[in-house]
Amino acid sequence: MNATLDANRPLGRSAATVSPVALGCGNFGGVGSAPEFFGQGLTEDQALELMDAAWEFGITHFDTADAYGGGRSELAIGRWIQSRGVNPQLTTKTFNPMKAGADRGLKPERITRQLRASLDRLGVAHVDLYLAHDFDTGVPLSESFGAFDAAQADGTIRAYGVSNFDAAQLAASLAAGSPQAIQNCYSLLTRTDEPELLPLCARRRVAYLAFSPLAGGWLTGKYRRGEPFPAGSRMTQRPGPYQEFLAGQTFDALDRLRSVAAGRGTSMAGLALAWLLADERVTQIVIGPGRPEHLAPVGEALAHPLTGAERDAIDRTLA
């Protein structure tokens, strides 16, 4: 599937559409939803510069969450929208605490409260997609989705979905409500969703949105065997999610990917994004650049799309 940034794709079974590439804003004022990193990440000025660059590049969908930076991400996006006078498509999410020790989860009253606060920080009347940011074992899905349905009915969200759910949890969600999308971690190095969840999405027409498409920077080539991690990289800030990549076979796979990318005249990051964009099962990829120049691999991926045969060949290279 060839992709262009202005060719929107259907969002599941809904009437909504989304761009194939979204700007992930989890590093605005923090490092994701972890309270210990609130106030770190990109400064507001750096976030505004990055949003300017993304918009000029043609990326018009911004992805955030209430707890990113403890609300700082949504505030930065809201200030950018107000000062630039433009209206990007917006995804936001709820589940995680807004500060250490604060409440979390998907109780209906919390969803209603958190959505209202998100809209206030963003300075908008609605968001295009609202996601449950994790699975809540303590609240029936039907109750949570009742709050999402009510928000959809009153026009404050266009569609809703889930994130960080496995196949069984998504199946239960489809029995309890009408989620149109799931956003999970997926990349050349992270393939957990391939056996069960991706086929389920295809059968039930649930849009699959891939975050961390460069595996926390591992698919940029910045991490080299036997060398210290670059200052300011994910592996020096929040290495926990990527510990599995420290094994020798990861570096072997990266060496093979680097060779394939060089043969195509692109960076390894550009190749990794092209691999995702060529997957008809993937509706959107969410990139999380730290600087404007990190948008370049998106351009490479769009300029050098992969055919199905080329994508299969890359899979065989990694096997």
XYZ file of C-alpha atoms in Angstrom:
319
model
C 0.000 0.000 0.000
C 1.605 3.274 -1.088
C 0.960 6.219 1.223
C 0.820 9.985 0.963
C 0.209 12.279 3.910
C -2.955 13.737 2.401
C -4.552 10.355 1.623
C -6.643 9.733 4.729
C -7.655 6.207 5.665
C -10.945 4.942 7.148
C -10.993 4.715 10.940
C -12.415 1.255 11.482
C -16.146 1.003 10.898
C -16.761 4.703 11.571
C -17.322 7.518 9.093
C -14.130 9.183 10.317
C -10.798 9.100 8.516
C -7.244 9.669 9.735
C -3.921 10.565 8.184
C -1.437 7.689 7.724
C 1.140 9.495 9.896
C 0.521 11.272 13.211
C 2.890 13.343 15.307
C 3.332 11.671 18.688
C 3.544 14.308 21.418
C 4.493 12.088 24.353
C 7.834 13.884 24.775
C 6.303 17.348 25.268
C 7.113 18.248 28.863
C 7.867 14.690 29.899
C 8.719 11.186 28.768
C 5.336 9.602 28.194
C 3.063 9.214 31.205
C 5.732 8.488 33.818
C 5.359 10.983 36.718
C 9.079 10.806 37.537
C 9.800 12.456 34.169
C 7.134 15.197 34.277
C 8.786 18.518 33.431
C 11.509 16.856 31.377
C 11.450 16.013 27.655
C 10.962 18.884 25.208
C 10.439 22.408 26.479
C 7.338 24.251 25.293
C 9.399 26.270 22.792
C 10.921 23.073 21.413
C 7.460 21.489 21.181
C 6.088 24.504 19.296
C 9.026 24.368 16.883
C 8.447 20.666 16.288
C 4.726 21.143 15.657
C 5.512 23.939 13.193
C 7.923 21.657 11.342
C 5.478 18.735 11.317
C 2.628 20.904 10.022
C 4.838 22.346 7.277
C 5.893 18.798 6.423
C 2.238 17.864 5.942
C 1.568 16.007 9.207
C -1.808 17.269 10.382
C -2.753 14.728 13.067
C -1.324 15.165 16.564
C -1.428 12.335 19.122
C -1.266 13.044 22.846
C -2.673 11.890 26.214
C -3.891 13.649 29.324
C -0.999 12.299 31.395
C 1.798 13.039 28.907
C 4.003 15.355 30.900
C 1.266 15.584 33.508
C -0.874 17.675 31.128
C 2.008 19.663 29.649
C 1.705 17.965 26.252
C -1.951 18.919 25.815
C -1.240 22.452 27.047
C 1.551 22.894 24.487
C -0.682 21.648 21.676
C -3.458 23.979 22.827
C -1.132 26.972 22.821
C 0.141 26.029 19.366
C -3.418 25.724 18.004
C -4.395 29.092 19.474
C -1.302 30.928 18.278
C -1.200 29.399 14.773
C -4.923 29.497 14.087
C -5.079 25.990 12.615
C -6.988 22.855 13.550
C -5.091 19.553 13.456
C -6.842 16.250 13.916
C -6.378 15.217 17.530
C -6.084 11.951 19.406
C -5.898 11.980 23.181
C -6.172 9.258 25.799
C -6.895 8.617 29.448
C -6.003 6.049 32.101
C -2.744 7.078 33.774
C -2.443 9.400 36.802
C -1.874 13.113 36.253
C 0.669 13.170 39.075
C 2.283 10.665 41.407
C -0.368 9.156 43.675
C -3.348 10.563 41.740
C -6.226 8.393 40.595
C -6.093 6.330 37.435
C -8.319 4.033 35.428
C -11.511 3.951 33.400
C -14.351 4.643 35.817
C -17.088 6.488 33.895
C -16.987 9.567 36.125
C -13.196 9.764 35.734
C -13.443 9.475 31.941
C -15.966 12.339 31.873
C -13.796 14.501 34.132
C -10.569 13.759 32.273
C -12.083 14.388 28.845
C -13.405 17.765 29.971
C -9.962 18.683 31.312
C -8.273 17.526 28.098
C -10.588 19.663 25.973
C -9.834 22.658 28.222
C -6.063 22.185 27.928
C -6.279 21.685 24.174
C -8.654 24.622 23.785
C -11.002 22.691 21.497
C -14.637 21.597 21.548
C -13.931 18.024 20.456
C -11.197 15.522 19.681
C -11.254 13.189 16.705
C -10.241 10.055 18.608
C -10.346 9.279 22.337
C -8.565 6.180 23.589
C -8.590 4.132 26.763
C -4.839 4.214 27.389
C -4.692 0.845 29.145
C -6.928 -1.993 30.293
C -8.649 -1.473 33.635
C -9.229 -4.786 35.399
C -11.354 -3.103 38.068
C -14.061 -1.556 35.868
C -16.441 -3.429 33.526
C -15.767 -2.460 29.933
C -19.464 -1.794 29.375
C -19.376 0.958 32.016
C -16.265 2.597 30.541
C -17.636 2.436 27.026
C -20.911 3.890 28.246
C -18.980 7.058 29.082
C -17.283 6.987 25.684
C -20.644 6.501 23.948
C -22.085 9.466 25.841
C -19.151 11.655 24.801
C -19.614 10.577 21.206
C -23.319 11.366 21.395
C -22.699 14.882 22.707
C -20.082 15.571 20.047
C -17.005 15.942 22.257
C -15.347 12.947 20.567
C -15.737 11.739 16.996
C -14.737 8.124 17.691
C -13.187 6.075 20.474
C -10.862 3.141 20.865
C -8.320 1.447 23.095
C -4.562 1.272 23.532
C -2.175 -1.284 25.012
C -4.865 -4.002 24.877
C -4.068 -7.577 23.855
C -6.220 -9.689 21.520
C -8.430 -11.113 24.261
C -8.993 -7.668 25.749
C -9.879 -6.230 22.333
C -12.319 -9.095 21.700
C -13.977 -8.359 25.046
C -14.080 -4.669 24.132
C -15.866 -5.414 20.861
C -18.459 -7.416 22.785
C -18.994 -4.569 25.267
C -18.926 -1.510 23.020
C -17.946 -0.051 19.661
C -14.233 0.778 19.716
C -13.123 1.802 16.231
C -9.360 1.682 16.766
C -6.554 0.193 18.792
C -3.164 1.830 19.241
C -0.350 -0.540 20.176
C 3.401 -0.826 19.899
C 4.407 -2.305 16.530
C 7.616 -2.196 14.504
C 10.097 -4.383 12.683
C 11.500 -5.321 16.103
C 8.215 -5.580 18.052
C 5.842 -8.069 16.440
C 3.734 -9.297 19.383
C 0.440 -8.322 17.737
C 0.985 -10.249 14.515
C -0.349 -13.726 15.424
C -3.710 -12.791 16.967
C -4.474 -9.094 17.310
C -3.820 -7.909 13.758
C -5.982 -10.673 12.244
C -8.737 -9.797 14.753
C -8.574 -6.149 13.672
C -8.863 -7.177 10.035
C -11.849 -9.451 10.703
C -13.716 -6.919 12.852
C -12.681 -3.785 10.908
C -10.841 -2.146 13.780
C -8.253 0.444 12.735
C -4.764 -0.516 13.899
C -2.553 2.425 14.896
C 1.136 1.711 15.517
C 3.104 3.664 18.100
C 6.863 3.400 18.638
C 7.392 2.505 14.933
C 11.136 2.964 15.392
C 11.258 0.880 18.581
C 12.348 3.689 20.868
C 15.112 4.741 18.489
C 16.577 1.269 17.965
C 15.562 1.325 14.294
C 17.348 4.623 13.681
C 20.729 2.933 14.040
C 21.761 5.195 16.913
C 22.485 2.248 19.215
C 25.645 0.367 18.264
C 27.021 -2.885 19.576
C 29.551 -2.306 22.349
C 29.104 1.495 22.370
C 27.531 3.676 25.075
C 24.016 4.934 24.456
C 23.841 8.515 23.132
C 23.098 11.182 25.753
C 19.421 12.103 25.876
C 18.291 8.932 24.080
C 15.429 6.738 25.283
C 17.952 4.199 26.569
C 19.441 6.828 28.904
C 16.053 8.250 29.963
C 13.561 5.395 30.157
C 15.225 2.125 29.106
C 12.738 -0.248 30.741
C 10.464 -0.895 27.732
C 13.438 -1.712 25.502
C 15.513 -4.073 27.653
C 14.671 -7.007 25.365
C 16.643 -5.374 22.553
C 19.958 -5.590 24.406
C 20.513 -9.159 23.203
C 23.082 -9.826 20.513
C 20.524 -10.990 17.965
C 18.998 -7.491 17.908
C 22.296 -6.008 16.791
C 22.613 -8.771 14.193
C 19.167 -7.871 12.834
C 20.041 -4.179 12.789
C 23.200 -4.906 10.825
C 21.131 -6.720 8.186
C 18.553 -3.928 8.049
C 21.298 -1.322 7.711
C 22.610 -3.191 4.682
C 19.156 -3.419 3.069
C 18.540 0.298 3.674
C 21.883 1.265 2.190
C 21.054 -0.768 -0.913
C 17.839 1.243 -1.301
C 19.518 4.581 -0.686
C 17.588 5.315 2.518
C 18.253 5.405 6.220
C 17.324 2.422 8.349
C 14.606 4.555 9.956
C 13.163 5.377 6.545
C 13.118 1.682 5.684
C 11.395 0.782 8.973
C 8.656 3.365 8.400
C 8.193 2.296 4.774
C 7.748 -1.289 5.999
C 4.853 -0.181 8.207
C 3.280 2.131 5.635
C 3.226 -0.734 3.136
C 1.181 -2.913 5.526
C -2.500 -2.709 4.564
C -3.421 -3.788 8.110
C -1.894 -0.613 9.598
C -4.099 2.476 9.432
C -1.708 4.981 11.006
C 1.808 5.194 12.410
C 2.556 7.547 15.290
C 6.071 8.962 15.147
C 7.761 10.637 18.113
C 10.608 12.829 16.811
C 12.700 14.845 19.224
C 13.794 17.470 16.704
C 12.496 18.743 13.342
C 15.261 16.959 11.439
C 13.937 13.647 12.780
C 10.999 14.020 10.370
C 13.299 13.202 7.439
C 12.732 9.395 7.583
C 9.012 9.980 6.965
C 9.915 11.708 3.709
C 12.226 8.838 2.790
C 9.498 6.282 3.485
C 7.005 8.150 1.315
C 9.521 8.700 -1.493
C 10.684 5.062 -1.484
C 7.586 2.922 -0.811
C 7.933 -0.817 -0.495
C 6.073 -3.302 -2.650
C 4.547 -6.351 -1.000
C 7.377 -8.496 -2.348
C 10.009 -6.121 -0.963
C 8.298 -6.105 2.412
C 8.273 -9.906 2.461
C 11.960 -9.937 1.545
C 12.746 -7.740 4.552
C 10.846 -10.163 6.787
C 12.922 -13.023 5.406
C 16.092 -11.013 6.065
C 15.128 -10.750 9.714
C 13.977 -14.376 10.085
